[in-house]
PDB file of C-alpha atoms in Angstrom:
ATOM      1  CA  MET W   1     109.404 112.764  77.332  1.00 51.00           C
ATOM      2  CA  PRO W   2     106.681 113.406  79.944  1.00 55.00           C
ATOM      3  CA  ARG W   3     107.527 115.894  82.662  1.00 58.00           C
ATOM      4  CA  LYS W   4     107.308 114.535  86.201  1.00 54.00           C
ATOM      5  CA  ILE W   5     105.440 117.141  88.249  1.00 50.00           C
ATOM      6  CA  GLY W   6     105.129 115.399  91.579  1.00 55.00           C
ATOM      7  CA  GLU W   7     103.635 112.442  93.397  1.00 61.00           C
ATOM      8  CA  ILE W   8     100.630 112.141  95.655  1.00 63.00           C
ATOM      9  CA  ALA W   9      99.391 109.239  97.757  1.00 72.00           C
ATOM     10  CA  ALA W  10      95.899 107.991  96.897  1.00 78.00           C
ATOM     11  CA  ILE W  11      95.486 107.008 100.569  1.00 85.00           C
ATOM     12  CA  ASP W  12      97.747 108.513 103.212  1.00 85.00           C
ATOM     13  CA  ASP W  13      97.980 107.789 106.965  1.00 85.00           C
ATOM     14  CA  VAL W  14      94.427 106.448 107.291  1.00 91.00           C
ATOM     15  CA  SER W  15      93.525 104.504 110.444  1.00 92.00           C
ATOM     16  CA  PHE W  16      90.061 103.374 111.605  1.00 94.00           C
ATOM     17  CA  ASP W  17      88.115 100.417 112.995  1.00 95.00           C
ATOM     18  CA  ILE W  18      84.881  98.835 111.789  1.00 96.00           C
ATOM     19  CA  ASN W  19      82.904  96.937 114.417  1.00 94.00           C
ATOM     20  CA  GLN W  20      81.118  93.667 113.709  1.00 95.00           C
ATOM     21  CA  GLY W  21      77.605  94.389 112.441  1.00 96.00           C
ATOM     22  CA  GLU W  22      78.335  98.078 111.870  1.00 97.00           C
ATOM     23  CA  ILE W  23      77.718 100.163 108.762  1.00 97.00           C
ATOM     24  CA  LEU W  24      80.569 102.632 108.276  1.00 97.00           C
ATOM     25  CA  GLY W  25      79.917 105.175 105.559  1.00 96.00           C
ATOM     26  CA  CYS W  26      82.771 106.897 103.757  1.00 95.00           C
ATOM     27  CA  VAL W  27      81.979 110.127 101.909  1.00 93.00           C
ATOM     28  CA  GLY W  28      84.192 112.220  99.665  1.00 88.00           C
ATOM     29  CA  GLY W  29      84.326 113.902  96.307  1.00 84.00           C
ATOM     30  CA  SER W  30      85.553 112.260  93.136  1.00 83.00           C
ATOM     31  CA  GLY W  31      89.249 111.446  93.458  1.00 84.00           C
ATOM     32  CA  SER W  32      89.222 111.458  97.271  1.00 89.00           C
ATOM     33  CA  GLY W  33      90.412 107.824  97.369  1.00 91.00           C
ATOM     34  CA  LYS W  34      87.333 106.243  98.925  1.00 93.00           C
ATOM     35  CA  SER W  35      86.933 103.425  96.376  1.00 93.00           C
ATOM     36  CA  ILE W  36      90.652 102.618  96.524  1.00 93.00           C
ATOM     37  CA  LEU W  37      90.389 102.490 100.307  1.00 95.00           C
ATOM     38  CA  GLY W  38      87.533  99.997 100.064  1.00 95.00           C
ATOM     39  CA  ARG W  39      89.539  97.815  97.704  1.00 95.00           C
ATOM     40  CA  MET W  40      92.474  97.948 100.109  1.00 94.00           C
ATOM     41  CA  LEU W  41      90.231  96.495 102.817  1.00 95.00           C
ATOM     42  CA  LEU W  42      89.626  93.503 100.533  1.00 95.00           C
ATOM     43  CA  ASN W  43      93.315  93.300  99.525  1.00 94.00           C
ATOM     44  CA  LEU W  44      92.354  93.948  95.908  1.00 93.00           C
ATOM     45  CA  VAL W  45      94.708  96.942  96.026  1.00 91.00           C
ATOM     46  CA  ARG W  46      97.822  96.359  98.095  1.00 89.00           C
ATOM     47  CA  PRO W  47      98.985  99.232 100.322  1.00 87.00           C
ATOM     48  CA  GLU W  48     102.655 100.174 100.175  1.00 86.00           C
ATOM     49  CA  ALA W  49     102.706 100.369 103.982  1.00 87.00           C
ATOM     50  CA  GLY W  50     100.414  99.664 106.904  1.00 90.00           C
ATOM     51  CA  GLU W  51      98.102  96.821 107.878  1.00 94.00           C
ATOM     52  CA  VAL W  52      94.593  95.606 107.192  1.00 95.00           C
ATOM     53  CA  ILE W  53      93.542  93.478 110.147  1.00 95.00           C
ATOM     54  CA  PHE W  54      90.694  91.023 109.602  1.00 94.00           C
ATOM     55  CA  GLU W  55      89.831  88.543 112.351  1.00 89.00           C
ATOM     56  CA  GLY W  56      93.169  89.166 114.022  1.00 91.00           C
ATOM     57  CA  ARG W  57      95.379  88.692 110.947  1.00 93.00           C
ATOM     58  CA  ASN W  58      97.041  91.224 108.709  1.00 95.00           C
ATOM     59  CA  ILE W  59      95.768  90.345 105.241  1.00 95.00           C
ATOM     60  CA  ALA W  60      97.521  93.225 103.460  1.00 93.00           C
ATOM     61  CA  GLY W  61     100.649  91.193 102.786  1.00 83.00           C
ATOM     62  CA  LEU W  62      99.011  87.908 101.817  1.00 92.00           C
ATOM     63  CA  SER W  63      99.515  86.353  98.405  1.00 92.00           C
ATOM     64  CA  GLU W  64      96.516  85.363  96.293  1.00 92.00           C
ATOM     65  CA  PRO W  65      96.668  81.697  97.383  1.00 93.00           C
ATOM     66  CA  GLU W  66      96.888  82.825 101.025  1.00 94.00           C
ATOM     67  CA  MET W  67      93.967  85.220 100.501  1.00 94.00           C
ATOM     68  CA  ARG W  68      91.677  82.592  99.001  1.00 94.00           C
ATOM     69  CA  PRO W  69      90.166  81.380 102.326  1.00 92.00           C
ATOM     70  CA  TYR W  70      89.398  85.007 103.210  1.00 95.00           C
ATOM     71  CA  ARG W  71      87.642  85.726  99.905  1.00 94.00           C
ATOM     72  CA  ARG W  72      84.561  83.880 101.151  1.00 95.00           C
ATOM     73  CA  ASN W  73      84.171  86.417 103.948  1.00 96.00           C
ATOM     74  CA  LEU W  74      85.138  89.565 102.033  1.00 97.00           C
ATOM     75  CA  GLN W  75      82.830  90.479  99.165  1.00 97.00           C
ATOM     76  CA  ILE W  76      81.990  93.564  97.081  1.00 97.00           C
ATOM     77  CA  ILE W  77      78.860  95.096  95.553  1.00 97.00           C
ATOM     78  CA  PHE W  78      79.708  97.254  92.555  1.00 95.00           C
ATOM     79  CA  GLN W  79      78.649 100.706  91.417  1.00 92.00           C
ATOM     80  CA  GLU W  80      77.506  99.682  87.924  1.00 92.00           C
ATOM     81  CA  PRO W  81      75.166  96.705  88.446  1.00 93.00           C
ATOM     82  CA  LEU W  82      74.785  95.692  84.790  1.00 94.00           C
ATOM     83  CA  ASN W  83      78.495  95.998  83.981  1.00 94.00           C
ATOM     84  CA  SER W  84      79.404  93.883  87.012  1.00 94.00           C
ATOM     85  CA  LEU W  85      77.515  90.864  85.635  1.00 97.00           C
ATOM     86  CA  ASN W  86      78.667  88.506  82.900  1.00 96.00           C
ATOM     87  CA  PRO W  87      76.298  89.200  79.973  1.00 96.00           C
ATOM     88  CA  ARG W  88      76.759  85.686  78.545  1.00 96.00           C
ATOM     89  CA  ARG W  89      75.586  83.971  81.703  1.00 97.00           C
ATOM     90  CA  THR W  90      72.036  83.711  82.959  1.00 98.00           C
ATOM     91  CA  VAL W  91      71.015  85.205  86.273  1.00 98.00           C
ATOM     92  CA  ALA W  92      71.325  81.814  87.958  1.00 98.00           C
ATOM     93  CA  GLU W  93      74.777  81.215  86.461  1.00 98.00           C
ATOM     94  CA  ASN W  94      75.996  84.661  87.586  1.00 98.00           C
ATOM     95  CA  ILE W  95      74.853  84.050  91.143  1.00 98.00           C
ATOM     96  CA  ALA W  96      76.179  80.482  91.226  1.00 98.00           C
ATOM     97  CA  ARG W  97      79.643  81.307  89.911  1.00 97.00           C
ATOM     98  CA  PRO W  98      81.294  82.077  93.327  1.00 97.00           C
ATOM     99  CA  LEU W  99      79.937  78.815  94.725  1.00 97.00           C
ATOM    100  CA  LEU W 100      81.215  76.808  91.775  1.00 97.00           C
ATOM    101  CA  ASN W 101      84.596  78.538  92.010  1.00 96.00           C
ATOM    102  CA  PHE W 102      84.889  77.304  95.594  1.00 96.00           C
ATOM    103  CA  GLY W 103      84.098  73.704  94.726  1.00 96.00           C
ATOM    104  CA  GLU W 104      80.359  73.552  95.403  1.00 95.00           C
ATOM    105  CA  SER W 105      78.499  70.953  93.327  1.00 97.00           C
ATOM    106  CA  ARG W 106      76.166  72.322  90.659  1.00 96.00           C
ATOM    107  CA  GLU W 107      73.137  70.784  92.364  1.00 97.00           C
ATOM    108  CA  SER W 108      73.991  72.340  95.722  1.00 97.00           C
ATOM    109  CA  ALA W 109      74.975  75.671  94.129  1.00 97.00           C
ATOM    110  CA  PHE W 110      71.702  76.069  92.247  1.00 97.00           C
ATOM    111  CA  ARG W 111      69.677  75.178  95.340  1.00 97.00           C
ATOM    112  CA  ARG W 112      71.479  78.025  97.065  1.00 97.00           C
ATOM    113  CA  VAL W 113      70.757  80.270  94.057  1.00 98.00           C
ATOM    114  CA  ARG W 114      67.013  79.687  94.410  1.00 97.00           C
ATOM    115  CA  ASP W 115      67.166  80.673  98.079  1.00 97.00           C
ATOM    116  CA  LEU W 116      69.239  83.767  97.330  1.00 98.00           C
ATOM    117  CA  MET W 117      66.902  84.961  94.579  1.00 98.00           C
ATOM    118  CA  ASP W 118      64.005  84.763  97.008  1.00 97.00           C
ATOM    119  CA  ILE W 119      65.981  86.618  99.685  1.00 97.00           C
ATOM    120  CA  VAL W 120      66.739  89.597  97.400  1.00 98.00           C
ATOM    121  CA  GLY W 121      63.263  89.753  95.855  1.00 97.00           C
ATOM    122  CA  LEU W 122      63.797  88.072  92.477  1.00 97.00           C
ATOM    123  CA  LEU W 123      61.257  85.675  90.967  1.00 97.00           C
ATOM    124  CA  PRO W 124      62.095  82.050  90.098  1.00 96.00           C
ATOM    125  CA  SER W 125      61.209  82.855  86.469  1.00 96.00           C
ATOM    126  CA  HIS W 126      64.131  85.293  86.362  1.00 97.00           C
ATOM    127  CA  ALA W 127      66.709  82.531  86.793  1.00 97.00           C
ATOM    128  CA  ASN W 128      67.179  81.683  83.112  1.00 97.00           C
ATOM    129  CA  ARG W 129      67.094  85.238  81.771  1.00 97.00           C
ATOM    130  CA  TYR W 130      70.131  87.370  80.981  1.00 98.00           C
ATOM    131  CA  PRO W 131      71.275  90.585  82.711  1.00 97.00           C
ATOM    132  CA  HIS W 132      70.379  92.882  79.792  1.00 96.00           C
ATOM    133  CA  GLN W 133      66.726  91.904  80.241  1.00 97.00           C
ATOM    134  CA  PHE W 134      66.559  93.576  83.663  1.00 96.00           C
ATOM    135  CA  SER W 135      66.408  97.096  85.048  1.00 95.00           C
ATOM    136  CA  GLY W 136      69.302  98.627  86.973  1.00 95.00           C
ATOM    137  CA  GLY W 137      67.621  97.919  90.306  1.00 96.00           C
ATOM    138  CA  GLN W 138      67.006  94.288  89.392  1.00 97.00           C
ATOM    139  CA  CYS W 139      70.627  93.903  88.228  1.00 97.00           C
ATOM    140  CA  GLN W 140      71.773  95.251  91.578  1.00 97.00           C
ATOM    141  CA  ARG W 141      69.618  92.660  93.330  1.00 97.00           C
ATOM    142  CA  ILE W 142      71.374  90.008  91.235  1.00 98.00           C
ATOM    143  CA  GLY W 143      74.731  91.470  92.278  1.00 97.00           C
ATOM    144  CA  ILE W 144      73.700  91.423  95.930  1.00 98.00           C
ATOM    145  CA  ALA W 145      72.604  87.786  95.665  1.00 98.00           C
ATOM    146  CA  ARG W 146      75.949  86.875  94.102  1.00 98.00           C
ATOM    147  CA  ALA W 147      77.846  88.717  96.875  1.00 98.00           C
ATOM    148  CA  LEU W 148      75.871  86.778  99.505  1.00 98.00           C
ATOM    149  CA  ALA W 149      76.399  83.385  97.874  1.00 97.00           C
ATOM    150  CA  LEU W 150      79.434  82.442  99.961  1.00 97.00           C
ATOM    151  CA  LYS W 151      77.874  83.711 103.222  1.00 97.00           C
ATOM    152  CA  PRO W 152      80.385  86.550 103.750  1.00 97.00           C
ATOM    153  CA  ARG W 153      80.835  88.524 106.940  1.00 97.00           C
ATOM    154  CA  PHE W 154      82.037  91.797 105.398  1.00 98.00           C
ATOM    155  CA  LEU W 155      80.757  93.649 102.323  1.00 98.00           C
ATOM    156  CA  PHE W 156      82.322  96.629 100.588  1.00 98.00           C
ATOM    157  CA  LEU W 157      79.490  98.641  99.017  1.00 97.00           C
ATOM    158  CA  ASP W 158      81.109 100.672  96.236  1.00 95.00           C
ATOM    159  CA  GLU W 159      78.523 103.411  95.587  1.00 93.00           C
ATOM    160  CA  PRO W 160      75.842 100.722  95.172  1.00 94.00           C
ATOM    161  CA  VAL W 161      72.954 103.095  94.356  1.00 92.00           C
ATOM    162  CA  SER W 162      74.612 106.007  92.529  1.00 90.00           C
ATOM    163  CA  ALA W 163      73.605 104.633  89.101  1.00 88.00           C
ATOM    164  CA  LEU W 164      69.970 104.044  90.114  1.00 90.00           C
ATOM    165  CA  ASP W 165      66.839 106.204  90.141  1.00 89.00           C
ATOM    166  CA  VAL W 166      66.017 107.847  93.477  1.00 86.00           C
ATOM    167  CA  SER W 167      62.960 105.652  94.124  1.00 85.00           C
ATOM    168  CA  ILE W 168      64.992 102.495  93.415  1.00 92.00           C
ATOM    169  CA  GLN W 169      67.868 103.732  95.593  1.00 92.00           C
ATOM    170  CA  ALA W 170      65.621 103.602  98.654  1.00 91.00           C
ATOM    171  CA  GLN W 171      64.515 100.048  97.843  1.00 94.00           C
ATOM    172  CA  ILE W 172      68.092  98.782  97.462  1.00 95.00           C
ATOM    173  CA  LEU W 173      69.308 100.531 100.613  1.00 94.00           C
ATOM    174  CA  ASN W 174      66.373  99.154 102.618  1.00 95.00           C
ATOM    175  CA  LEU W 175      67.151  95.672 101.272  1.00 97.00           C
ATOM    176  CA  LEU W 176      70.816  95.991 102.244  1.00 97.00           C
ATOM    177  CA  LYS W 177      69.886  97.172 105.725  1.00 96.00           C
ATOM    178  CA  ASP W 178      67.462  94.256 106.197  1.00 97.00           C
ATOM    179  CA  LEU W 179      70.172  91.822 105.048  1.00 97.00           C
ATOM    180  CA  ARG W 180      72.641  93.342 107.500  1.00 97.00           C
ATOM    181  CA  ASP W 181      70.208  92.740 110.361  1.00 96.00           C
ATOM    182  CA  GLU W 182      69.238  89.246 109.206  1.00 96.00           C
ATOM    183  CA  PHE W 183      72.743  87.903 108.575  1.00 96.00           C
ATOM    184  CA  ASP W 184      74.801  90.064 110.982  1.00 96.00           C
ATOM    185  CA  LEU W 185      76.803  91.574 108.138  1.00 98.00           C
ATOM    186  CA  THR W 186      79.339  94.387 108.357  1.00 98.00           C
ATOM    187  CA  TYR W 187      79.360  97.079 105.665  1.00 98.00           C
ATOM    188  CA  PHE W 188      81.848  99.636 104.426  1.00 97.00           C
ATOM    189  CA  LEU W 189      79.865 101.977 102.186  1.00 97.00           C
ATOM    190  CA  VAL W 190      81.412 104.649  99.972  1.00 94.00           C
ATOM    191  CA  ALA W 191      79.291 107.366  98.367  1.00 90.00           C
ATOM    192  CA  ASN W 192      79.283 110.935  97.113  1.00 84.00           C
ATOM    193  CA  ASP W 193      75.924 111.754  98.706  1.00 81.00           C
ATOM    194  CA  LEU W 194      76.216 112.566 102.407  1.00 80.00           C
ATOM    195  CA  LYS W 195      72.436 112.484 102.851  1.00 77.00           C
ATOM    196  CA  VAL W 196      72.247 108.902 101.559  1.00 80.00           C
ATOM    197  CA  VAL W 197      74.995 107.863 103.941  1.00 87.00           C
ATOM    198  CA  GLU W 198      73.354 109.681 106.860  1.00 85.00           C
ATOM    199  CA  HIS W 199      70.183 107.583 106.705  1.00 86.00           C
ATOM    200  CA  PHE W 200      71.987 104.302 106.048  1.00 92.00           C
ATOM    201  CA  SER W 201      75.139 104.328 108.187  1.00 95.00           C
ATOM    202  CA  ASP W 202      75.897 104.048 111.874  1.00 95.00           C
ATOM    203  CA  ARG W 203      79.060 106.136 111.565  1.00 96.00           C
ATOM    204  CA  VAL W 204      80.348 108.406 108.816  1.00 96.00           C
ATOM    205  CA  MET W 205      83.934 109.091 107.755  1.00 96.00           C
ATOM    206  CA  ILE W 206      84.768 112.090 105.554  1.00 95.00           C
ATOM    207  CA  LEU W 207      87.684 111.588 103.171  1.00 94.00           C
ATOM    208  CA  TYR W 208      89.524 114.401 101.388  1.00 93.00           C
ATOM    209  CA  GLN W 209      92.504 113.803  99.091  1.00 90.00           C
ATOM    210  CA  GLY W 210      93.255 110.443 100.673  1.00 92.00           C
ATOM    211  CA  LYS W 211      93.045 111.566 104.303  1.00 93.00           C
ATOM    212  CA  ILE W 212      90.332 111.303 106.933  1.00 95.00           C
ATOM    213  CA  VAL W 213      89.249 114.820 107.908  1.00 95.00           C
ATOM    214  CA  GLU W 214      86.275 113.891 110.111  1.00 96.00           C
ATOM    215  CA  ILE W 215      84.613 110.833 111.627  1.00 96.00           C
ATOM    216  CA  GLY W 216      81.597 110.497 113.898  1.00 96.00           C
ATOM    217  CA  THR W 217      78.091 109.108 114.142  1.00 95.00           C
ATOM    218  CA  ALA W 218      75.850 109.855 111.174  1.00 92.00           C
ATOM    219  CA  LYS W 219      73.800 112.270 113.286  1.00 92.00           C
ATOM    220  CA  GLN W 220      76.862 114.116 114.608  1.00 94.00           C
ATOM    221  CA  VAL W 221      78.487 114.593 111.214  1.00 93.00           C
ATOM    222  CA  ASN W 222      75.290 115.768 109.542  1.00 90.00           C
ATOM    223  CA  GLN W 223      73.881 117.959 112.299  1.00 91.00           C
ATOM    224  CA  ALA W 224      77.062 119.356 113.851  1.00 93.00           C
ATOM    225  CA  PRO W 225      79.972 118.968 111.374  1.00 94.00           C
ATOM    226  CA  LEU W 226      83.351 119.949 112.800  1.00 95.00           C
ATOM    227  CA  HIS W 227      85.588 120.260 109.754  1.00 95.00           C
ATOM    228  CA  PRO W 228      85.246 123.183 107.298  1.00 94.00           C
ATOM    229  CA  TYR W 229      85.307 120.739 104.380  1.00 93.00           C
ATOM    230  CA  THR W 230      82.394 118.747 105.820  1.00 92.00           C
ATOM    231  CA  GLN W 231      80.471 121.978 106.415  1.00 91.00           C
ATOM    232  CA  SER W 232      81.031 123.061 102.813  1.00 88.00           C
ATOM    233  CA  PHE W 233      80.225 119.579 101.523  1.00 84.00           C
ATOM    234  CA  LEU W 234      76.845 119.715 103.273  1.00 84.00           C
ATOM    235  CA  ARG W 235      76.081 123.222 102.004  1.00 80.00           C
ATOM    236  CA  SER W 236      76.923 122.237  98.439  1.00 73.00           C
ATOM    237  CA  ALA W 237      73.880 119.938  98.463  1.00 60.00           C
ATOM    238  CA  LEU W 238      71.514 122.895  98.850  1.00 47.00           C
ATOM    239  CA  HIS W 239      68.880 123.409  96.184  1.00 42.00           C
ATOM    240  CA  MET W 240      69.329 126.340  93.805  1.00 39.00           C
ATOM    241  CA  SER W 241      66.202 127.987  95.211  1.00 42.00           C
ATOM    242  CA  SER W 242      68.191 128.693  98.366  1.00 45.00           C
ATOM    243  CA  GLY W 243      69.768 131.676  96.643  1.00 48.00           C
ATOM    244  CA  ASP W 244      73.399 132.019  95.681  1.00 49.00           C
ATOM    245  CA  GLU W 245      74.758 130.195  98.750  1.00 46.00           C
ATOM    246  CA  TRP W 246      74.943 126.977  96.720  1.00 40.00           C
ATOM    247  CA  GLN W 247      77.362 128.723  94.337  1.00 44.00           C
ATOM    248  CA  THR W 248      79.603 129.800  97.226  1.00 44.00           C
ATOM    249  CA  ALA W 249      79.594 126.279  98.663  1.00 40.00           C
ATOM    250  CA  ALA W 250      80.397 124.747  95.283  1.00 42.00           C
ATOM    251  CA  ILE W 251      83.399 127.062  94.921  1.00 42.00           C
ATOM    252  CA  GLU W 252      84.586 126.248  98.454  1.00 42.00           C
ATOM    253  CA  THR W 253      84.412 122.512  97.801  1.00 42.00           C
ATOM    254  CA  GLU W 254      86.113 122.605  94.404  1.00 45.00           C
ATOM    255  CA  SER W 255      88.244 119.479  94.399  1.00 42.00           C
ATOM    256  CA  LEU W 256      91.684 118.982  92.906  1.00 37.00           C
ATOM    257  CA  ASN W 257      90.384 116.691  90.217  1.00 40.00           C
ATOM    258  CA  GLU W 258      88.451 119.648  88.757  1.00 42.00           C
ATOM    259  CA  LEU W 259      91.715 121.472  88.123  1.00 38.00           C
ATOM    260  CA  GLY W 260      94.036 120.649  85.255  1.00 40.00           C
ATOM    261  CA  ARG W 261      95.940 117.418  85.799  1.00 42.00           C
ATOM    262  CA  GLU W 262      99.336 119.076  86.270  1.00 47.00           C
ATOM    263  CA  GLU W 263      97.952 121.766  88.568  1.00 45.00           C
ATOM    264  CA  ALA W 264      96.194 119.089  90.620  1.00 45.00           C
ATOM    265  CA  VAL W 265      99.357 117.079  91.249  1.00 49.00           C
ATOM    266  CA  GLU W 266     101.438 120.168  91.976  1.00 51.00           C
ATOM    267  CA  ALA W 267      98.865 121.519  94.422  1.00 49.00           C
ATOM    268  CA  ALA W 268      98.426 118.211  96.232  1.00 52.00           C
ATOM    269  CA  ALA W 269     102.149 117.540  96.446  1.00 51.00           C
ATOM    270  CA  GLY W 270     102.798 121.040  97.764  1.00 51.00           C
ATOM    271  CA  ASP W 271     100.080 120.969 100.402  1.00 47.00           C
ATOM    272  CA  ARG W 272     101.145 117.733 102.122  1.00 60.00           C
ATOM    273  CA  LYS W 273     103.359 119.583 104.610  1.00 76.00           C
ATOM    274  CA  GLY W 274     100.361 121.470 105.999  1.00 88.00           C
ATOM    275  CA  CYS W 275      96.610 120.993 106.070  1.00 91.00           C
ATOM    276  CA  ILE W 276      95.488 119.327 102.830  1.00 90.00           C
ATOM    277  CA  TYR W 277      92.350 121.468 102.789  1.00 91.00           C
ATOM    278  CA  GLY W 278      94.187 124.692 103.663  1.00 87.00           C
ATOM    279  CA  SER W 279      94.345 126.143 100.154  1.00 85.00           C
ATOM    280  CA  SER W 280      90.549 125.856  99.748  1.00 86.00           C
ATOM    281  CA  CYS W 281      89.431 126.635 103.310  1.00 89.00           C
ATOM    282  CA  GLY W 282      87.717 129.939 104.029  1.00 88.00           C
ATOM    283  CA  GLN W 283      88.628 129.625 107.744  1.00 89.00           C
ATOM    284  CA  ARG W 284      92.322 128.818 107.355  1.00 88.00           C
ATOM    285  CA  LEU W 285      94.948 130.050 109.812  1.00 91.00           C
ATOM    286  CA  ALA W 286      98.610 130.803 109.292  1.00 88.00           C
ATOM    287  CA  ILE W 287      99.548 127.474 110.950  1.00 91.00           C
ATOM    288  CA  CYS W 288      97.537 125.561 108.334  1.00 90.00           C
ATOM    289  CA  ALA W 289     100.247 126.142 105.721  1.00 88.00           C
ATOM    290  CA  SER W 290     103.031 124.570 107.769  1.00 89.00           C
ATOM    291  CA  LYS W 291     101.551 121.955 110.101  1.00 90.00           C
ATOM    292  CA  SER W 292      99.170 119.097 109.414  1.00 90.00           C
ATOM    293  CA  PRO W 293      96.404 118.981 112.059  1.00 92.00           C
ATOM    294  CA  GLU W 294      95.733 115.888 114.157  1.00 91.00           C
ATOM    295  CA  MET W 295      92.361 114.307 114.757  1.00 93.00           C
ATOM    296  CA  THR W 296      90.711 115.873 117.782  1.00 91.00           C
ATOM    297  CA  GLY W 297      87.257 116.691 119.126  1.00 86.00           C
ATOM    298  CA  GLU W 298      85.079 117.166 122.179  1.00 75.00           C
ATOM    299  CA  THR W 299      84.363 113.418 122.325  1.00 83.00           C
ATOM    300  CA  GLN W 300      86.178 110.296 121.127  1.00 83.00           C
ATOM    301  CA  MET W 301      83.137 109.439 119.011  1.00 91.00           C
ATOM    302  CA  HIS W 302      83.329 112.629 116.935  1.00 95.00           C
ATOM    303  CA  THR W 303      86.706 113.941 115.810  1.00 95.00           C
ATOM    304  CA  ALA W 304      88.152 115.999 112.973  1.00 96.00           C
ATOM    305  CA  ALA W 305      91.579 117.024 111.683  1.00 94.00           C
ATOM    306  CA  CYS W 306      91.412 120.820 112.018  1.00 94.00           C
ATOM    307  CA  HIS W 307      93.530 123.424 113.836  1.00 92.00           C
ATOM    308  CA  LEU W 308      90.351 125.320 114.736  1.00 91.00           C
ATOM    309  CA  LEU W 309      89.538 122.527 117.183  1.00 90.00           C
ATOM    310  CA  THR W 310      92.919 122.494 118.933  1.00 83.00           C
ATOM    311  CA  GLY W 311      92.842 126.003 120.378  1.00 71.00           C
ATOM    312  CA  ALA W 312      95.183 127.286 117.679  1.00 60.00           C
ATOM    313  CA  ALA W 313      92.773 129.969 116.437  1.00 56.00           C
ATOM    314  CA  PRO W 314      93.506 132.578 119.146  1.00 55.00           C
ATOM    315  CA  GLN W 315      97.258 132.129 118.656  1.00 55.00           C
ATOM    316  CA  HIS W 316      97.379 132.283 114.869  1.00 54.00           C
ATOM    317  CA  GLN W 317      96.141 134.962 112.555  1.00 54.00           C
ATOM    318  CA  ARG W 318      93.280 134.037 110.264  1.00 56.00           C
ATOM    319  CA  ILE W 319      94.161 134.396 106.603  1.00 55.00           C
ATOM    320  CA  GLU W 320      91.651 136.281 104.487  1.00 52.00           C
ATOM    321  CA  SER W 321      90.531 134.515 101.305  1.00 49.00           C
TER     322      SER W 321
END
């Protein structure tokens, strides 16, 4: 019989707002909970507690029939563009499917498909081809067209360029930004690459083990990070030619999912009473083991959950790593 070693929350005590027309980027390592959080915003994963307020209504508790009117406005663009498309349907059929599902006539739906293909940079000759005949970047354009079919207001971008070449990443991100401006869309973007998020997002939220540890404008978080985890996360992106600092940063940012499964659950479950990053932090204080820090900062626009920002440092001994 399997041994129960503990329980951890994939998302825990997370609260934030996304303004109309804003791009909020969410960055974190693998297993930080960022994709689950995005799916919670669309009510694809139901939270055990809390609310998800969209246009003044809590959608977290709605049944599938009750959610159906909201599905038009809440769409997703997936990480794996080819796998997100039905291989047995043509490009036009993939894009038209949401419209047909919501009762649009085939004639009207395929007129809309032609417009959408032009908007995302696909040729009319592509309409009757199949997804496997296209590159990853082209498949992502198909996925974007499908997500726009119902004229949504909010899009969850689930690592939309991580599977693409660097040169294609820039093209897709520029397309998404142009679409945001043209159609007044709101984006929630999750990614592993803080530099990608910096150039694309208005604000950036750093997630670690299901908790927000820092949030601020893209410029603030990248140029003056407050939380030790964010600082280490940025340093870990250094090129190897920078000496051995990249090795130190990689060790500092070692995430729980890189440990054995049992050790990961035990460590996470044990750390919930204090700072979740305390066991890995090179700047930890004695208080970090017993008290979870609150979000604080010099301005309301840039805050972090760290005892170093609350004036606790002079009162509590620093623990040597």
